[in-house]
Short mmCIF file of C-alpha atoms in Angstrom, two decimals:
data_model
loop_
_atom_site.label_atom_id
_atom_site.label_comp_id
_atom_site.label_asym_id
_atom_site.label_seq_id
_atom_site.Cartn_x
_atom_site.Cartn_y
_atom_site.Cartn_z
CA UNK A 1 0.00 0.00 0.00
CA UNK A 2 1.28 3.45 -0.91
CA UNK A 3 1.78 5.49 2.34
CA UNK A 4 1.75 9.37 1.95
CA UNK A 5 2.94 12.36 3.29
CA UNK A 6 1.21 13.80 7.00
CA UNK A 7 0.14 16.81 6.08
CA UNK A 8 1.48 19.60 8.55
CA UNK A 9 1.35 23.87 8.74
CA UNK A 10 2.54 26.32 11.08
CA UNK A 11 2.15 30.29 12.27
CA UNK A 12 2.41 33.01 14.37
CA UNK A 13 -0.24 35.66 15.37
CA UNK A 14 -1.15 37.57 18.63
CA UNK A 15 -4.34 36.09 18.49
CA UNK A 16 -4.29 32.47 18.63
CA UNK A 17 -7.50 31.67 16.28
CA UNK A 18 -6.18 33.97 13.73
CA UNK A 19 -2.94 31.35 14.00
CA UNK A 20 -5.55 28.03 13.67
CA UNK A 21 -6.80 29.20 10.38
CA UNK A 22 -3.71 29.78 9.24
CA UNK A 23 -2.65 26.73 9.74
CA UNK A 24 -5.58 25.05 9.01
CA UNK A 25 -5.48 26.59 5.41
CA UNK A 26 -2.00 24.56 5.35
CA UNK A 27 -3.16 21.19 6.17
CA UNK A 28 -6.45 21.17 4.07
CA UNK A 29 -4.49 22.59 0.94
CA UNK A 30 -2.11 19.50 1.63
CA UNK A 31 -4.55 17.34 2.39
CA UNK A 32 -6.10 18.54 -1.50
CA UNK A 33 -2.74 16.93 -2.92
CA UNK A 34 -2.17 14.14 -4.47
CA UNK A 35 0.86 12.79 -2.72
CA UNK A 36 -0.61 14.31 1.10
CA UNK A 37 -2.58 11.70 3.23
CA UNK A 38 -6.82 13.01 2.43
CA UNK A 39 -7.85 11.74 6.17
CA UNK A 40 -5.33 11.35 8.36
CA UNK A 41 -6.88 10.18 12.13
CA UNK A 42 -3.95 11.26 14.68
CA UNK A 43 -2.53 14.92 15.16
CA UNK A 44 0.37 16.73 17.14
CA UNK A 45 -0.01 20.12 18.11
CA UNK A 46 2.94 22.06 19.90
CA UNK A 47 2.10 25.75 21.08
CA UNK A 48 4.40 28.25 22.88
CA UNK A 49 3.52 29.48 25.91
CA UNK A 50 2.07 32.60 24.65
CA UNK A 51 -1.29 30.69 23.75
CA UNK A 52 -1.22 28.49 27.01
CA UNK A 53 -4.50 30.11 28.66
CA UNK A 54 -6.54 29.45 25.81
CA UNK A 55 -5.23 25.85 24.77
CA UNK A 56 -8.48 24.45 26.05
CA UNK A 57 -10.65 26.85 23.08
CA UNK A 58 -7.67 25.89 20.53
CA UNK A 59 -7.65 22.19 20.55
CA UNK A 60 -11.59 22.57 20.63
CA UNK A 61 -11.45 24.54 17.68
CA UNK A 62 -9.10 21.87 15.55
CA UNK A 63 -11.19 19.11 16.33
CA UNK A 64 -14.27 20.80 14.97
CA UNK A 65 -12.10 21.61 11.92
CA UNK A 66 -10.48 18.51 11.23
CA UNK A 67 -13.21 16.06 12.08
CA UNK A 68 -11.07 12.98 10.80
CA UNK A 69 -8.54 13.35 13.53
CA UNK A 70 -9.51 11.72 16.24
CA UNK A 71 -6.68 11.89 18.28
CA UNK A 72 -4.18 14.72 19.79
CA UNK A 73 -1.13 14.96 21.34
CA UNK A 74 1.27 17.54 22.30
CA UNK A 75 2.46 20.23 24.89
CA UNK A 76 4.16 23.98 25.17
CA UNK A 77 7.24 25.14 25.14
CA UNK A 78 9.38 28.12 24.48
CA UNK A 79 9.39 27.53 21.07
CA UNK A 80 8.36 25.38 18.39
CA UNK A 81 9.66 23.76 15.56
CA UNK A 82 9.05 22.98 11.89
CA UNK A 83 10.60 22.39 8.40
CA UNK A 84 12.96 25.25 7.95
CA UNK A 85 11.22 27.48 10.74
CA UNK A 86 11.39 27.92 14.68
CA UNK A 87 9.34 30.14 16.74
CA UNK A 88 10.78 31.78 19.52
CA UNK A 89 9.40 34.00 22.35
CA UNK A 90 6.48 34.88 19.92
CA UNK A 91 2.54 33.21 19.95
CA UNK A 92 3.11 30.56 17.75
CA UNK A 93 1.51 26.64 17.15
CA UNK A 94 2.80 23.81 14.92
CA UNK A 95 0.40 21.03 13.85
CA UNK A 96 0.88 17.67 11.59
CA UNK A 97 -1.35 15.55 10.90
CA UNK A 98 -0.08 11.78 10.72
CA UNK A 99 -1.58 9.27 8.52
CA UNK A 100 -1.60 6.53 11.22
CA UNK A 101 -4.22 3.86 11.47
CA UNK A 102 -6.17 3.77 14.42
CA UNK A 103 -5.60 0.40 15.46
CA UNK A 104 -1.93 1.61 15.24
CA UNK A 105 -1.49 3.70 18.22
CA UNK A 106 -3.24 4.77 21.50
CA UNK A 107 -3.17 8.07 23.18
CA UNK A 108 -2.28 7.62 26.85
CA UNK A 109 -1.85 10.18 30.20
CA UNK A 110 -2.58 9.38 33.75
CA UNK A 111 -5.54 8.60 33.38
CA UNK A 112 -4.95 5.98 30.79
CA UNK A 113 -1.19 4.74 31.08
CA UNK A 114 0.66 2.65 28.67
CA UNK A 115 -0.20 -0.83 29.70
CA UNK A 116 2.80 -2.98 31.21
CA UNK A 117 4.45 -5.32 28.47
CA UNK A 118 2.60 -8.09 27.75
CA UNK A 119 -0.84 -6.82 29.21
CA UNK A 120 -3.19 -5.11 27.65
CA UNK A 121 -5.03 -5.83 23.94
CA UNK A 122 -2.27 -3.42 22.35
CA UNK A 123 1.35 -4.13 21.68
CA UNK A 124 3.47 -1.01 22.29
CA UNK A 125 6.95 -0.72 20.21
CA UNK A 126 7.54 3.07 21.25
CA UNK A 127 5.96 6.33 22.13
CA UNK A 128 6.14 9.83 22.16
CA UNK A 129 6.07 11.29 25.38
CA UNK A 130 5.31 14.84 26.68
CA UNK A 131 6.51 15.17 30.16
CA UNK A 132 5.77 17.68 33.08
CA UNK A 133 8.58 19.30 34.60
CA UNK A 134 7.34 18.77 37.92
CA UNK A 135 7.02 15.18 37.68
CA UNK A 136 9.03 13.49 40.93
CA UNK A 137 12.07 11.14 39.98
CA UNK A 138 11.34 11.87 36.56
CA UNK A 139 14.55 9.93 35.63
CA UNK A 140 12.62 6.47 36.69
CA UNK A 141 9.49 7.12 35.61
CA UNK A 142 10.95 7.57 32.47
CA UNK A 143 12.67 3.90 32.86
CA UNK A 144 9.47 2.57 33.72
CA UNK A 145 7.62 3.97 30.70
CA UNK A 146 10.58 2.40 28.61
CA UNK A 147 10.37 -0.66 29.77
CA UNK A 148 6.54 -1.40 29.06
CA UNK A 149 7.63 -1.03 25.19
CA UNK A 150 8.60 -3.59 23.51
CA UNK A 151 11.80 -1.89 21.78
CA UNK A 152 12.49 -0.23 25.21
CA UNK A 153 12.75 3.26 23.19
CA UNK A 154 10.91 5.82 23.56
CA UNK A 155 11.32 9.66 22.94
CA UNK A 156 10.17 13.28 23.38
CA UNK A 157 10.63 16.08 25.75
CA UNK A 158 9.61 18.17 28.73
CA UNK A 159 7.03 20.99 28.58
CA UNK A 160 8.99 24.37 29.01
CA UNK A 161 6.22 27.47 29.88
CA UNK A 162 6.63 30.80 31.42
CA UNK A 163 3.10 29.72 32.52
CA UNK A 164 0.90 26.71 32.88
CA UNK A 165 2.45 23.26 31.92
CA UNK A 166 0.68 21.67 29.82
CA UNK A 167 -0.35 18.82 27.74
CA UNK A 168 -2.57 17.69 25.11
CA UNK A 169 -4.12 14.42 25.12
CA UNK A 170 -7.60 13.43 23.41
CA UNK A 171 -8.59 10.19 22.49
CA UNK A 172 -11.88 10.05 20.53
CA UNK A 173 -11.74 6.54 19.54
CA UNK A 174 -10.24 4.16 22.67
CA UNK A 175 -11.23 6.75 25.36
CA UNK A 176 -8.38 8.91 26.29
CA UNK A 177 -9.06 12.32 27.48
CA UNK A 178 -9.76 13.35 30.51
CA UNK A 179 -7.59 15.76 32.34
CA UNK A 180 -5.16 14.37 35.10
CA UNK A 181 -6.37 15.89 37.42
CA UNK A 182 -10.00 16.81 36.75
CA UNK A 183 -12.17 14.99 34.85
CA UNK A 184 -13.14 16.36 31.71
CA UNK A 185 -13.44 15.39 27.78
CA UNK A 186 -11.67 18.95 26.58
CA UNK A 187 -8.12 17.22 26.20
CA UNK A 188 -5.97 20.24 27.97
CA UNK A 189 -4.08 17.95 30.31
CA UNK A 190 -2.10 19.10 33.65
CA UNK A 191 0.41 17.59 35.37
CA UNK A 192 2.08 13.88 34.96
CA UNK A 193 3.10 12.04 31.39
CA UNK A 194 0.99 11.94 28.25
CA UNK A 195 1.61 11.13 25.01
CA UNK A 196 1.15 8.69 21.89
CA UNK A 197 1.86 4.79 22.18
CA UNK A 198 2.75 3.33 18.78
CA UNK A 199 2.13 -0.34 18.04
CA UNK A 200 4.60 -2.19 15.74
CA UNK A 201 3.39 -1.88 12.50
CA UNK A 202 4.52 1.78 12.73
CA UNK A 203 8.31 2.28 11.34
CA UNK A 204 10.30 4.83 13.07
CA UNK A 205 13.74 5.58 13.07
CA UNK A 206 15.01 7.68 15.94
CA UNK A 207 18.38 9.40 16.75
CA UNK A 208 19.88 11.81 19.45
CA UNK A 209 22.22 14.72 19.10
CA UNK A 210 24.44 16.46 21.42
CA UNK A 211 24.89 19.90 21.96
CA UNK A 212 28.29 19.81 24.56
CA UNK A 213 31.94 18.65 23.67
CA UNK A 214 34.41 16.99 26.25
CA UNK A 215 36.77 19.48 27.27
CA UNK A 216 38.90 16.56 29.23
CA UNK A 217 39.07 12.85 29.27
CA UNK A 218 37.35 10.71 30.65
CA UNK A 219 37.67 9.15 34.13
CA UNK A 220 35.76 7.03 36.57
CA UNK A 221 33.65 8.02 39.43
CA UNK A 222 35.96 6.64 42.47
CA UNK A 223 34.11 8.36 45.18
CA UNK A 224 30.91 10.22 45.19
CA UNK A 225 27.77 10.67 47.85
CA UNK A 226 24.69 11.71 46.71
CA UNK A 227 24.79 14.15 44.15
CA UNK A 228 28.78 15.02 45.17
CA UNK A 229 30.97 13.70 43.22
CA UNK A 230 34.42 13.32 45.40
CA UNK A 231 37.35 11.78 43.30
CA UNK A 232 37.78 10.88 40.10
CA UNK A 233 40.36 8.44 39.50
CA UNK A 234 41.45 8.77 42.92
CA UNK A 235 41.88 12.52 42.45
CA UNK A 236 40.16 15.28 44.14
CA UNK A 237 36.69 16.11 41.72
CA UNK A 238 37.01 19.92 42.38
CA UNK A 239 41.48 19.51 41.42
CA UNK A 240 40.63 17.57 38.15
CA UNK A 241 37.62 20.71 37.25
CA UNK A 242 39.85 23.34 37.88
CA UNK A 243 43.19 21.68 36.28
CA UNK A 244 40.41 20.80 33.17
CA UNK A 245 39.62 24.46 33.13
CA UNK A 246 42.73 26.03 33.73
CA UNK A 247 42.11 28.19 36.59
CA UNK A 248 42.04 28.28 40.11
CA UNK A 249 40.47 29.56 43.55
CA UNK A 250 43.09 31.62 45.38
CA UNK A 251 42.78 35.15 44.60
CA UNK A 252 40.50 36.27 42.08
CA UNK A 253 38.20 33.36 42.12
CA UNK A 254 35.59 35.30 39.39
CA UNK A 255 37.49 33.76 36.48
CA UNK A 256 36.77 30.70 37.91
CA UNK A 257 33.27 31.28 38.66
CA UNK A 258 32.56 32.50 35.40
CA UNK A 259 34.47 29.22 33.68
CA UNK A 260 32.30 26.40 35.90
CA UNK A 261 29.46 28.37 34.75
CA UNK A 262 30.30 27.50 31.44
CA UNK A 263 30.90 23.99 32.04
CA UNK A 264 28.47 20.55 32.68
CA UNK A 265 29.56 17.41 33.31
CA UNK A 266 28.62 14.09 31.17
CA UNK A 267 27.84 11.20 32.69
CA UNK A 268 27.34 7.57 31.64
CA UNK A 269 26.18 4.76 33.33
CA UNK A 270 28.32 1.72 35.39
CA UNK A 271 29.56 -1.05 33.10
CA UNK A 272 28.99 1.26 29.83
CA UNK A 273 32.30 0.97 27.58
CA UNK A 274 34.40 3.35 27.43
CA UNK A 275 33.65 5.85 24.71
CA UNK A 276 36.43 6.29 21.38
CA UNK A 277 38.01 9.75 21.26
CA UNK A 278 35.75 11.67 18.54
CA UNK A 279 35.21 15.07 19.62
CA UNK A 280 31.62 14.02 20.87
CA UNK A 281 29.68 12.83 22.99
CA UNK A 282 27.55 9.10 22.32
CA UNK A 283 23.67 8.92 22.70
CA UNK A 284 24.40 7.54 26.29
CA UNK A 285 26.05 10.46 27.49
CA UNK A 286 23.98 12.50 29.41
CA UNK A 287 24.48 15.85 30.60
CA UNK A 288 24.31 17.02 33.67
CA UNK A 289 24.79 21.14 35.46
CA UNK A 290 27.43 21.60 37.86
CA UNK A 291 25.31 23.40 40.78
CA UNK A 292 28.24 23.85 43.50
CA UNK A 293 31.33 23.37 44.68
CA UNK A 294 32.30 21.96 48.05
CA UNK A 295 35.88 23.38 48.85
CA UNK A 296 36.43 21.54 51.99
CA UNK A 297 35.89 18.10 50.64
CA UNK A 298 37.02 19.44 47.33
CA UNK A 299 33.94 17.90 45.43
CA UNK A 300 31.94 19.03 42.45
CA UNK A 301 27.90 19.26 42.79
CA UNK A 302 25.62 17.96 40.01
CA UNK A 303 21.80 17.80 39.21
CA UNK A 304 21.71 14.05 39.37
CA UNK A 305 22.53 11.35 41.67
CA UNK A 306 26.23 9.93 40.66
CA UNK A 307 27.41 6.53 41.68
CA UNK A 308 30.78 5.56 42.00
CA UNK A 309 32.08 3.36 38.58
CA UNK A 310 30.09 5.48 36.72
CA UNK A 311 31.84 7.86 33.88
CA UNK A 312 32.29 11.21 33.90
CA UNK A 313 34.10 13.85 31.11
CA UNK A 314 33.49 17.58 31.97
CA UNK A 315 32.23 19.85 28.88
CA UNK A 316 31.17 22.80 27.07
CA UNK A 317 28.41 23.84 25.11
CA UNK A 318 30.16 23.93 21.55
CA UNK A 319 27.98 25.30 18.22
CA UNK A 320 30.26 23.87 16.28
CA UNK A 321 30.65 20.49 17.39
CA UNK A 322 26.58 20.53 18.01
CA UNK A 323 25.87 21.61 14.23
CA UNK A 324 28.19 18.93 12.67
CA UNK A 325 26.88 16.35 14.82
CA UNK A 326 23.10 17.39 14.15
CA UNK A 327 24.09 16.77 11.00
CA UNK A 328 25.55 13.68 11.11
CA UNK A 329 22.42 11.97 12.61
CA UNK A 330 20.60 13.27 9.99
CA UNK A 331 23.00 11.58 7.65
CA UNK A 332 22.36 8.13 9.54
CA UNK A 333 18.93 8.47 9.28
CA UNK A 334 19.30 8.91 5.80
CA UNK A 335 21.55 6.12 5.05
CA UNK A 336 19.29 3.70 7.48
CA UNK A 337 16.62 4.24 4.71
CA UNK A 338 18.52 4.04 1.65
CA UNK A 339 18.69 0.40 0.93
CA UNK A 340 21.80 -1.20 -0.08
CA UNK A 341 21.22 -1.88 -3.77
CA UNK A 342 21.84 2.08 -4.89
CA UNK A 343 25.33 1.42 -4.28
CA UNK A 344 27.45 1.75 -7.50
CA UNK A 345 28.94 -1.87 -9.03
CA UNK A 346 32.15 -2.54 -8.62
CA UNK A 347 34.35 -1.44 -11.67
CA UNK A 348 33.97 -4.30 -14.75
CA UNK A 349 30.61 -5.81 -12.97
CA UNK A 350 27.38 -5.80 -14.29
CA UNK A 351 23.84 -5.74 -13.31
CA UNK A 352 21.25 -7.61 -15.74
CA UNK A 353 18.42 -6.24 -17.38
CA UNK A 354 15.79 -8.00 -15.09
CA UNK A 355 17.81 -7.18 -12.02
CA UNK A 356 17.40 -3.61 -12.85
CA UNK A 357 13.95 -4.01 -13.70
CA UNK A 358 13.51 -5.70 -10.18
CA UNK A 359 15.31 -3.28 -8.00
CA UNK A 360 13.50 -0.69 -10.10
CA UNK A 361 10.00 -2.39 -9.12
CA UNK A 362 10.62 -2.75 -5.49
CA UNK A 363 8.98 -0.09 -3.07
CA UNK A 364 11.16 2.44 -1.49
CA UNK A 365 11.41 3.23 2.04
CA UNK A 366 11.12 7.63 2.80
CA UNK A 367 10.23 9.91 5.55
CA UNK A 368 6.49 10.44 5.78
CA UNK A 369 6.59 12.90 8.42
CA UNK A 370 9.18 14.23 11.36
CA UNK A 371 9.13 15.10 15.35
CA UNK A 372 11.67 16.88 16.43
CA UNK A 373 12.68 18.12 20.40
CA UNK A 374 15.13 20.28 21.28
CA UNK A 375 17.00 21.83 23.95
CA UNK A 376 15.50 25.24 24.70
CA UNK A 377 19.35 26.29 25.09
CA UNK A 378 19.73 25.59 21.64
CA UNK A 379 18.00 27.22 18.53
CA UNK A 380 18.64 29.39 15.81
CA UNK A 381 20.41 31.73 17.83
CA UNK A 382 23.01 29.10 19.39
CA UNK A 383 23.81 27.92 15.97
CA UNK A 384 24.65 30.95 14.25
CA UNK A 385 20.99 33.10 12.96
CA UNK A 386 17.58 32.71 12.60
CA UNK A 387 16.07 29.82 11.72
CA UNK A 388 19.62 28.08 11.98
CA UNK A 389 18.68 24.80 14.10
CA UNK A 390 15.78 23.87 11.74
CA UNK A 391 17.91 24.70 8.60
CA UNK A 392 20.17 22.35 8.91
CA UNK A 393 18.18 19.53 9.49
CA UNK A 394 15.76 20.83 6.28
CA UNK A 395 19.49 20.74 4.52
CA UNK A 396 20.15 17.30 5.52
CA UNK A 397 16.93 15.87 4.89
CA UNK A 398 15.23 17.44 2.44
CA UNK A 399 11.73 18.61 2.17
CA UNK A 400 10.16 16.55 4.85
CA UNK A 401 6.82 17.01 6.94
CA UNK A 402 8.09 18.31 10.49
CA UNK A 403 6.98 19.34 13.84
CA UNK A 404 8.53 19.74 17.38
CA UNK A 405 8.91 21.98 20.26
CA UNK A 406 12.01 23.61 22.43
CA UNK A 407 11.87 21.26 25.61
CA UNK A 408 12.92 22.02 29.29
CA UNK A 409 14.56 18.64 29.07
CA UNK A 410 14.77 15.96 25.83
CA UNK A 411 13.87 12.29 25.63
CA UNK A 412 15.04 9.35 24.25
CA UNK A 413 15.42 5.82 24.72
CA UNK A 414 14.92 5.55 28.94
CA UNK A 415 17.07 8.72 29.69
CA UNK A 416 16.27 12.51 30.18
CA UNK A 417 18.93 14.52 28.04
CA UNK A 418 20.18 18.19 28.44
CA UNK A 419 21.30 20.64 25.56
CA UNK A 420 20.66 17.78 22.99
CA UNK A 421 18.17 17.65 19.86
CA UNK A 422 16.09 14.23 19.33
CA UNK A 423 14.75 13.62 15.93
CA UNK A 424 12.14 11.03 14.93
CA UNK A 425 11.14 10.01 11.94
CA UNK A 426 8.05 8.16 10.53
CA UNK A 427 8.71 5.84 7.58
CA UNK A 428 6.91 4.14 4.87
CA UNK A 429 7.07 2.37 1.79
CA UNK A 430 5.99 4.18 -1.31
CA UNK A 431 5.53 2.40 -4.93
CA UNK A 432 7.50 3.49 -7.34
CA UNK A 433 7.08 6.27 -9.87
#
C-alpha cells in the first residue's frame, strides 16, 4: 500500500484563532494533494507558551475543523519547531497531521497509562512522550515507561512554559481524554506524562544529538555521595575541574566562577564501555549542570545522583561540534533508509536487465513525516541566525513534513537529556514512480 505524506502547517499571530486558520489553510491545501494523506486520524499540536490560557478553546477549535482526527497529542514550550522554521518567544503553534491507522497507536496520560508489556489488547513498540517538569524522579518514571515497550525506546521532551504546563491528550476513539487531574473530555491535560503509544506496524527511526563537547578525558567516578561527586580516579573532583579548566580559587576566584558556569559534566552509566576519542559525545552520554562546589571536601555538585564506577568527562556547550553532529544523525537516518542496492557496481561488474527491472519495481522506504525536540538552550540563535537549528536539518533531509517543540529537558530511549536535539522520523514504503 502506498503510504503518503502527513500533512502539517505552522504560524504566528497575537491572536491564537487567527494562527488556527492559518494553519488550518495549510493542512487542508495538503490534504487537496495528491501525494498528502486526504484523512489522516492522529494529530500533534505544539504551542508556545504565549497561547497556554486558551489551549483548552484551541484544541476545541481543531477538532471541529479537522473532524477525521480523532486523536491529539502535544504540549508547550518556548518555542516550536518545523521544516525550515522555529518560533521563539512569539505566539506561535505547529500542527501535523499523521496518517496513522487507528488500530496503530493509542493516546495515553494518567488517566490511561501505557499498559505494562505483555498486558493489555495493544502491543506497544515506542511512544512519544510529553513530560511535566514537575514530575518526581522523573529519571525512573521515564525507565518505567521504557520498559513497558517492547523496543524499550521511547522519545520526546519536557514541557517548558513561562506559565501553565501543559499537555494535550484526546482520544476520541479508545477513550483517552480526561484531564489528570480533573475529569473532563476537553483534552488540555495538567500535570504527569501523556503522550502517543505506537504499536509495531509503525516504522520509526530515531536518533539523538548532542549539543556539549568533552573538554577533558574521561575518568571514573571513584568516590561520590549523593549528588557530590568526590574523586575521580582517585583525584580530588574539584582539582581535576579546575586543572580541566585552567584556573584556580586563590585570589580572584571570578574567572573561575565565570568558567564552571560554562561547564556541565557528562555522565554515563556503570559497566557502559568506554567511549572512542571523537570530539563528541555518544547517545548515552547525558548531561548534567554543575550546581556547586564543596571546597572543603574538594567535590563538584551535580543535578543528578552519581554513583561511584560510573563515567564522567566535563564539557562545554560547543555550536560547532553541536551543528556537525546534528548533522551527522541526519545523515544516519538517511543512510538507514537508503537500501543497499543504490550502491554503485564494482568497476567491470554488471547488473542484468531484469535485475534492474527488479530493483527498479521494489517499493522504497522515505520519511512520511518528522518530530523533532530540542533543547530550549539551543536554537537558531546558538547555531549561528535565525532559523539556523531547523535549517540544517531541512538541509540534511530534504523537504520533509516536520513538527517539534524547544523542551525544558529531551527524551530518548529511557534517559532525560540536556542541551541535545532528538529527531524522529516516521517511515513508509511508497511504490515506485
Amino acid at each position: 500500500m502506498t503510504m503518503k505524506l502527513f500533512p502539517f502547517g505552522h504560524a504566528t499571530h497575537p491572536q491564537w484563532r487567527m494562527a488556527a486558520t492559518l494553519v488550518l489553510a495549510q493542512l487542508k491545501a495538503q490534504m487537496a494533494l495528491p501525494s498528502y494523506a486526504r484523512a489522516p486520524a492522529l494529530g500533534l499540536v505544539y504551542i508556545t507558551d504565549h497561547y497556554a490560557a486558551e489551549a483548552e478553546q484551541l484544541l476545541a477549535f481543531l477538532k471541529q475543523e479537522l473532524p477525521s482526527v480523532k486523536g491529539w497529542s502535544g504540549t508547550v514550550g518556548v518555542g516550536v519547531a518545523t521544516s525550515n522554521a522555529e518560533y521563539f518567544d512569539e505566539p506561535a503553534l505547529s500542527v501535523m497531521l499523521c496518517d496513522l491507522a487507528p488500530e496503530h497507536w493509542r493516546i495515553f496520560s494518567g488517566v490511561s497509562p501505557l499498559p505494562r508489556a505483555g498486558q493489555g489488547d495493544f502491543e506497544v513498540r515506542t511512544a512519544l512522550v510529553h513530560a511535566d517538569p514537575d514530575t518526581p524522579d522523573l529519571s525512573e518514571v521515564l525507565e518505567e515507561i521504557a520498559s513497558r515497550t517492547t523496543s524499550g525506546y521511547v522519545f520526546g521532551g519536557i514541557s517548558a512554559s513561562r506559565g501553565p504546563n501543559l499537555q494535550f491528550g484526546l482520544d476520541l476513539i479508545h477513550g483517552a481524554g480526561r484531564n489528570i487531574r480533573e475529569a473532563g473530555e476537553h483534552g488540555v491535560l495538567q500535570g504527569g506524562l501523556s503522550g502517543v503509544a505506537f504499536g509495531p506496524e509503525v516504522h520509526w527511526v530515531s536518533r539523538v544529538t548532542q549539543g556539549c563537547q568533552p573538554i577533558g578525558p574521561w575518568s571514573v567516578v571513584t568516590a561520590s555521595q549523593d549528588n557530590l561527586v568526590l574523586e575521580l580516579d582517585g583525584v580530588p573532583a574539584l582539582d581535576v575541574l579546575l586543572e580541566t579548566l585552567g584556573v584556580s580559587l586563590d585570589g580572584d576566584t571570578q574567572p573561575a566562577i565565570q568558567a564552571v558556569r560554562a561547564t556541565q559534566a557528562g555522565l554515563l552509566d556503570i559497566g557502559a564501555s568506554e567511549p572512542r576519542n571523537t570530539g563528541h559525545f555518544g547517545a548515552d552520554t547525558r548531561v548534567r549542570h554543575i550546581i556547586g562546589l564543596d571546597g572543603t571536601r574538594r567535590g563538584v555538585a551535580l543535578a543528578e545522583m552519581v554513583e561511584v564506577g560510573s563515567m564522567l568527562a566535563f564539557c562545554q556547550r560547543h555550536a560547532h561540534a553541536a551543528r556537525a553532529d546534528l548533522m551527522r544523525i541526519c545523515a544516519e537516518i538517511r543512510e538507514e533508509l537508503e537500501p543497499e542496492e543504490d550502491v554503485l557496481p564494482v568497476h567491470g561488474s554488471s547488473v542484468s536487465e531484469s535485475e534492474s527491472e527488479e530493483r527498479a519495481s521494489r517499493p522504497t522506504q522515505r520519511i512520511l513525516g518528522a518530530v523533532y525536540v530540542s533543547c530550549s538552550g539551543r536554537g537558531g540563535p546558538f547555531f549561528g541566525g535565525a532559523n539556523a537549528e531547523m535549517q540544517i536539518v531541512r538541509r540534511a533531509l530534504g523537504e520533509v513534513p516536520l513538527v517539534g517543540f524547544f523542551a525544558g529537558g529531551e527524551i530518548a530511549a529511557h534517559r532525560l537529556y540536556s542541551y541535545s536535539g532528538v529527531l524522529t522520523v516516521f517511515v513508509g514504503s511508497t511504490e515506485p514512480v
